[in-house]
mmCIF file of C-alpha atoms in Angstrom:
data_model
loop_
_atom_site.group_PDB
_atom_site.id
_atom_site.type_symbol
_atom_site.label_atom_id
_atom_site.label_comp_id
_atom_site.label_asym_id
_atom_site.label_seq_id
_atom_site.Cartn_x
_atom_site.Cartn_y
_atom_site.Cartn_z
ATOM 1 C CA LYS A 13 -68.571 25.290 -6.628
ATOM 2 C CA ALA A 14 -66.195 23.615 -9.459
ATOM 3 C CA GLY A 15 -64.367 21.089 -6.937
ATOM 4 C CA VAL A 16 -60.285 20.601 -7.386
ATOM 5 C CA THR A 17 -59.553 19.775 -10.981
ATOM 6 C CA GLN A 18 -56.273 17.940 -11.795
ATOM 7 C CA THR A 19 -55.041 17.142 -15.272
ATOM 8 C CA PRO A 20 -53.929 15.125 -17.423
ATOM 9 C CA ARG A 21 -56.224 12.142 -15.468
ATOM 10 C CA TYR A 22 -53.723 9.363 -16.926
ATOM 11 C CA LEU A 23 -50.395 9.797 -18.187
ATOM 12 C CA ILE A 24 -48.050 7.359 -19.983
ATOM 13 C CA LYS A 25 -44.304 8.190 -19.391
ATOM 14 C CA THR A 26 -41.031 6.399 -20.284
ATOM 15 C CA ARG A 27 -37.992 6.099 -17.703
ATOM 16 C CA GLY A 28 -35.898 9.200 -17.498
ATOM 17 C CA GLN A 29 -38.259 11.719 -19.216
ATOM 18 C CA GLN A 30 -39.945 14.173 -16.781
ATOM 19 C CA VAL A 31 -43.656 15.006 -16.146
ATOM 20 C CA THR A 32 -45.855 17.816 -15.348
ATOM 21 C CA LEU A 33 -49.089 17.881 -13.360
ATOM 22 C CA SER A 34 -51.688 20.488 -13.088
ATOM 23 C CA CYS A 35 -53.903 21.001 -9.942
ATOM 24 C CA SER A 36 -56.890 23.817 -9.768
ATOM 25 C CA PRO A 37 -57.935 24.475 -6.380
ATOM 26 C CA ILE A 38 -61.314 25.319 -5.303
ATOM 27 C CA SER A 39 -62.112 28.919 -5.670
ATOM 28 C CA GLY A 40 -60.921 30.757 -2.958
ATOM 29 C CA HIS A 41 -58.596 28.042 -1.698
ATOM 30 C CA ARG A 42 -54.881 29.347 -1.553
ATOM 31 C CA SER A 43 -53.457 26.171 -0.094
ATOM 32 C CA VAL A 44 -52.631 23.445 -2.200
ATOM 33 C CA SER A 45 -50.821 20.182 -1.233
ATOM 34 C CA TRP A 46 -49.725 16.985 -3.026
ATOM 35 C CA TYR A 47 -49.559 13.388 -1.910
ATOM 36 C CA GLN A 48 -48.551 10.359 -3.720
ATOM 37 C CA GLN A 49 -50.468 7.011 -3.280
ATOM 38 C CA THR A 50 -48.756 3.448 -4.024
ATOM 39 C CA PRO A 51 -49.773 0.484 -2.755
ATOM 40 C CA GLY A 52 -46.519 -0.300 -1.049
ATOM 41 C CA GLN A 53 -46.036 2.992 0.603
ATOM 42 C CA GLY A 54 -49.630 4.723 1.000
ATOM 43 C CA LEU A 55 -50.204 8.341 0.986
ATOM 44 C CA GLN A 56 -47.233 10.120 1.126
ATOM 45 C CA PHE A 57 -46.941 13.891 1.146
ATOM 46 C CA LEU A 58 -44.879 15.559 -1.125
ATOM 47 C CA PHE A 59 -45.035 19.380 -0.347
ATOM 48 C CA GLU A 60 -48.181 22.382 0.368
ATOM 49 C CA TYR A 61 -48.043 25.711 -0.937
ATOM 50 C CA PHE A 62 -49.811 28.396 0.434
ATOM 51 C CA SER A 63 -49.820 32.212 -1.331
ATOM 52 C CA GLU A 64 -47.084 30.618 -4.003
ATOM 53 C CA THR A 65 -44.400 30.167 -0.759
ATOM 54 C CA GLN A 66 -43.598 26.410 0.214
ATOM 55 C CA ARG A 67 -44.416 25.854 3.388
ATOM 56 C CA ASN A 68 -43.425 21.828 3.910
ATOM 57 C CA LYS A 69 -41.608 19.380 1.791
ATOM 58 C CA GLY A 70 -42.272 15.607 2.235
ATOM 59 C CA ASN A 71 -39.244 13.347 2.033
ATOM 60 C CA PHE A 72 -39.018 12.567 -1.276
ATOM 61 C CA PRO A 73 -35.699 13.608 -3.820
ATOM 62 C CA GLY A 74 -35.127 16.394 -5.434
ATOM 63 C CA ARG A 75 -36.283 15.252 -9.125
ATOM 64 C CA PHE A 76 -39.897 16.063 -7.751
ATOM 65 C CA SER A 77 -40.586 19.743 -7.428
ATOM 66 C CA GLY A 78 -43.519 22.130 -7.277
ATOM 67 C CA ARG A 79 -44.855 25.414 -7.556
ATOM 68 C CA GLN A 80 -48.273 27.652 -7.102
ATOM 69 C CA PHE A 81 -48.873 30.390 -9.185
ATOM 70 C CA SER A 82 -50.662 33.946 -8.127
ATOM 71 C CA ASN A 83 -53.950 32.202 -9.104
ATOM 72 C CA SER A 84 -53.184 29.304 -6.601
ATOM 73 C CA ARG A 85 -53.083 27.155 -9.164
ATOM 74 C CA SER A 86 -50.257 24.637 -8.847
ATOM 75 C CA GLU A 87 -47.883 22.319 -10.783
ATOM 76 C CA MET A 88 -45.588 19.669 -9.586
ATOM 77 C CA ASN A 89 -42.918 18.215 -11.611
ATOM 78 C CA VAL A 90 -41.065 15.126 -11.662
ATOM 79 C CA SER A 91 -37.564 14.873 -13.815
ATOM 80 C CA THR A 92 -35.630 11.568 -14.537
ATOM 81 C CA LEU A 93 -38.877 9.448 -14.062
ATOM 82 C CA GLU A 94 -38.094 6.189 -12.637
ATOM 83 C CA LEU A 95 -40.011 3.019 -12.823
ATOM 84 C CA GLY A 96 -40.876 3.624 -8.824
ATOM 85 C CA ASP A 97 -42.369 7.152 -9.707
ATOM 86 C CA SER A 98 -45.985 5.127 -10.947
ATOM 87 C CA ALA A 99 -48.480 5.952 -8.553
ATOM 88 C CA LEU A 100 -51.708 7.810 -8.508
ATOM 89 C CA TYR A 101 -50.814 11.622 -7.800
ATOM 90 C CA LEU A 102 -53.205 13.531 -5.619
ATOM 91 C CA CYS A 103 -53.928 17.073 -5.034
ATOM 92 C CA ALA A 104 -55.379 18.653 -2.244
ATOM 93 C CA SER A 105 -56.619 22.422 -1.610
ATOM 94 C CA SER A 106 -57.951 23.938 1.412
ATOM 95 C CA LEU A 107 -58.405 27.583 2.383
ATOM 96 C CA SER A 108 -55.684 27.552 5.086
ATOM 97 C CA GLY A 109 -54.062 24.216 5.332
ATOM 98 C CA ASP A 110 -54.005 23.236 8.611
ATOM 99 C CA LEU A 111 -57.594 24.154 10.441
ATOM 100 C CA ASP A 112 -60.033 23.089 7.587
ATOM 101 C CA GLU A 113 -61.000 20.237 5.372
ATOM 102 C CA ALA A 114 -58.996 19.374 2.703
ATOM 103 C CA PHE A 115 -60.626 18.611 -0.726
ATOM 104 C CA PHE A 116 -58.899 16.151 -3.227
ATOM 105 C CA GLY A 117 -58.945 15.968 -6.660
ATOM 106 C CA GLN A 118 -59.464 12.883 -9.087
ATOM 107 C CA GLY A 119 -55.700 12.216 -9.041
ATOM 108 C CA THR A 120 -53.145 11.740 -11.938
ATOM 109 C CA ARG A 121 -52.535 8.172 -12.642
ATOM 110 C CA LEU A 122 -48.897 8.270 -13.572
ATOM 111 C CA THR A 123 -47.436 4.982 -15.348
ATOM 112 C CA VAL A 124 -43.571 5.083 -15.966
ATOM 113 C CA VAL A 125 -42.447 2.252 -18.496
ATOM 114 C CA SER B 6 -43.392 7.959 7.524
ATOM 115 C CA GLN B 7 -47.313 7.461 8.221
ATOM 116 C CA GLN B 8 -48.421 8.918 11.539
ATOM 117 C CA GLY B 9 -51.733 7.171 11.950
ATOM 118 C CA GLU B 10 -52.589 3.427 12.213
ATOM 119 C CA GLU B 11 -56.021 1.959 11.269
ATOM 120 C CA ASP B 12 -57.489 -1.192 12.658
ATOM 121 C CA PRO B 13 -58.703 -3.304 11.214
ATOM 122 C CA GLN B 14 -57.176 -3.587 8.079
ATOM 123 C CA ALA B 15 -59.766 -4.920 6.207
ATOM 124 C CA LEU B 16 -64.014 -5.705 7.323
ATOM 125 C CA SER B 17 -66.483 -7.308 5.570
ATOM 126 C CA ILE B 18 -70.090 -6.613 6.771
ATOM 127 C CA GLN B 19 -73.770 -7.285 5.857
ATOM 128 C CA GLU B 20 -76.019 -4.608 4.498
ATOM 129 C CA GLY B 21 -77.454 -2.984 7.363
ATOM 130 C CA GLU B 22 -75.172 -3.551 9.907
ATOM 131 C CA ASN B 23 -72.470 -0.849 11.652
ATOM 132 C CA ALA B 24 -69.075 -0.789 10.958
ATOM 133 C CA THR B 25 -66.383 0.129 13.300
ATOM 134 C CA MET B 26 -62.523 1.050 12.347
ATOM 135 C CA ASN B 27 -60.093 2.792 14.220
ATOM 136 C CA CYS B 28 -57.279 4.986 14.098
ATOM 137 C CA SER B 29 -54.267 5.362 16.234
ATOM 138 C CA TYR B 30 -51.946 8.262 15.919
ATOM 139 C CA LYS B 31 -48.476 9.057 17.588
ATOM 140 C CA THR B 32 -47.797 13.089 18.214
ATOM 141 C CA SER B 33 -50.130 15.836 19.254
ATOM 142 C CA ILE B 34 -52.780 17.273 16.518
ATOM 143 C CA ASN B 35 -54.795 19.945 15.520
ATOM 144 C CA ASN B 36 -57.341 18.245 13.891
ATOM 145 C CA LEU B 37 -58.318 14.537 12.889
ATOM 146 C CA GLN B 38 -60.260 14.193 9.334
ATOM 147 C CA TRP B 39 -61.578 11.131 7.886
ATOM 148 C CA TYR B 40 -61.724 10.081 4.098
ATOM 149 C CA ARG B 41 -63.181 7.650 1.596
ATOM 150 C CA GLN B 42 -61.895 6.661 -1.099
ATOM 151 C CA ASN B 43 -63.525 4.351 -3.853
ATOM 152 C CA SER B 44 -61.266 2.246 -6.397
ATOM 153 C CA GLY B 45 -58.158 4.840 -6.693
ATOM 154 C CA ARG B 46 -59.936 7.553 -7.079
ATOM 155 C CA GLY B 47 -59.857 10.388 -5.409
ATOM 156 C CA LEU B 48 -60.411 11.031 -1.556
ATOM 157 C CA VAL B 49 -63.636 12.263 -0.527
ATOM 158 C CA HIS B 50 -63.667 14.289 2.649
ATOM 159 C CA LEU B 51 -65.900 13.051 5.185
ATOM 160 C CA ILE B 52 -65.612 14.793 8.627
ATOM 161 C CA LEU B 53 -63.423 16.577 10.683
ATOM 162 C CA ILE B 54 -62.620 16.543 14.492
ATOM 163 C CA ARG B 55 -60.888 19.290 16.232
ATOM 164 C CA SER B 56 -58.227 18.385 19.068
ATOM 165 C CA ASN B 57 -61.020 20.010 21.384
ATOM 166 C CA GLU B 58 -63.826 18.120 20.380
ATOM 167 C CA ARG B 59 -64.676 14.751 21.448
ATOM 168 C CA GLU B 60 -67.685 13.534 19.395
ATOM 169 C CA LYS B 61 -68.992 14.684 16.061
ATOM 170 C CA HIS B 62 -71.885 13.216 13.765
ATOM 171 C CA SER B 63 -72.706 13.671 10.035
ATOM 172 C CA GLY B 64 -75.266 11.662 8.771
ATOM 173 C CA ARG B 65 -74.962 8.142 9.412
ATOM 174 C CA LEU B 66 -71.151 8.608 10.584
ATOM 175 C CA ARG B 67 -70.020 9.282 14.020
ATOM 176 C CA VAL B 68 -66.521 10.200 14.881
ATOM 177 C CA THR B 69 -64.965 9.704 18.493
ATOM 178 C CA LEU B 70 -61.757 11.491 19.655
ATOM 179 C CA ASP B 71 -59.322 10.594 22.743
ATOM 180 C CA THR B 72 -56.798 13.020 22.746
ATOM 181 C CA SER B 73 -55.622 11.251 25.749
ATOM 182 C CA LYS B 74 -55.282 7.848 23.832
ATOM 183 C CA LYS B 75 -54.391 9.513 20.734
ATOM 184 C CA SER B 76 -57.066 7.708 19.043
ATOM 185 C CA SER B 77 -60.415 8.152 16.507
ATOM 186 C CA SER B 78 -62.999 5.687 15.842
ATOM 187 C CA LEU B 79 -65.020 5.836 12.755
ATOM 188 C CA LEU B 80 -68.784 4.305 12.727
ATOM 189 C CA ILE B 81 -70.678 3.793 9.570
ATOM 190 C CA THR B 82 -74.268 3.105 10.867
ATOM 191 C CA ALA B 83 -77.033 0.789 8.960
ATOM 192 C CA SER B 84 -74.300 0.580 5.906
ATOM 193 C CA ARG B 85 -75.065 0.047 2.743
ATOM 194 C CA ALA B 86 -73.254 -0.924 -0.689
ATOM 195 C CA ALA B 87 -72.260 2.040 -1.626
ATOM 196 C CA ASP B 88 -70.143 2.280 1.574
ATOM 197 C CA THR B 89 -67.453 -0.104 0.110
ATOM 198 C CA ALA B 90 -64.387 1.569 -0.102
ATOM 199 C CA SER B 91 -61.289 2.522 1.740
ATOM 200 C CA TYR B 92 -61.023 4.606 4.690
ATOM 201 C CA PHE B 93 -58.282 6.421 5.949
ATOM 202 C CA CYS B 94 -57.700 8.618 8.981
ATOM 203 C CA ALA B 95 -55.293 11.741 8.373
ATOM 204 C CA THR B 96 -53.935 13.930 11.342
ATOM 205 C CA VAL B 97 -52.917 17.392 11.136
ATOM 206 C CA SER B 98 -50.110 19.012 13.327
ATOM 207 C CA ASN B 99 -49.454 22.406 12.418
ATOM 208 C CA ASP B 100 -47.116 21.450 9.608
ATOM 209 C CA TYR B 101 -49.203 21.990 6.796
ATOM 210 C CA LYS B 102 -49.794 18.423 5.969
ATOM 211 C CA LEU B 103 -52.421 15.485 6.318
ATOM 212 C CA SER B 104 -50.530 12.361 7.876
ATOM 213 C CA PHE B 105 -52.474 9.050 6.684
ATOM 214 C CA GLY B 106 -52.988 6.165 8.128
ATOM 215 C CA ALA B 107 -52.762 2.947 5.837
ATOM 216 C CA GLY B 108 -56.351 2.760 5.578
ATOM 217 C CA THR B 109 -59.289 0.292 6.282
ATOM 218 C CA THR B 110 -60.965 -1.536 3.645
ATOM 219 C CA VAL B 111 -64.569 -2.008 4.376
ATOM 220 C CA THR B 112 -66.743 -4.689 2.260
ATOM 221 C CA VAL B 113 -70.718 -4.503 2.448
ATOM 222 C CA ARG B 114 -72.468 -7.494 1.334
ATOM 223 C CA ALA B 115 -76.123 -7.241 -0.401
#
């Protein structure tokens, strides 16, 4: 069974640009959630999707957005990038989102210069 | 904001010794999960314990949960060099998200 796949693995962007990250969950998993990890703030929840519906959103500015497709694949977008957006972005998938184990991808390392 | 707090922040042990780390949280939970992360890579799921469970085992891992004290512990027995990693607890509370603690960095010396 394939794991959670995140693409790309590494990205370097310039301030002001936008970026789109992709996450393919484990087959059969309908919940996909996103997290930002930085040395200063640790692991912070961004948002969660289930069957194309956002069920929860973390405390991030509107520049951070996401969506989920009918095949459960998810994308997150960050517009008008700031230096502080440099982080490891992790995607997790689970069957239901609340009662099951969450499985993480290897992450996308975003560097904003 | 982070729901869980791990203790200690860092732990250095000799190979073969046991490692214990603790996690405290603030609100009621559905379940609590422990993860391992090696050098800034993805998180590996270790074990899930539900709010109505008190103890779970998986290989060399033992997790306890005390909902009255809002705390959990992770014990790794007979540690190996490959156990060197950061360990995170995460709680789930009917809100479709994992709330992580700051993590415990474990170093196993050969």
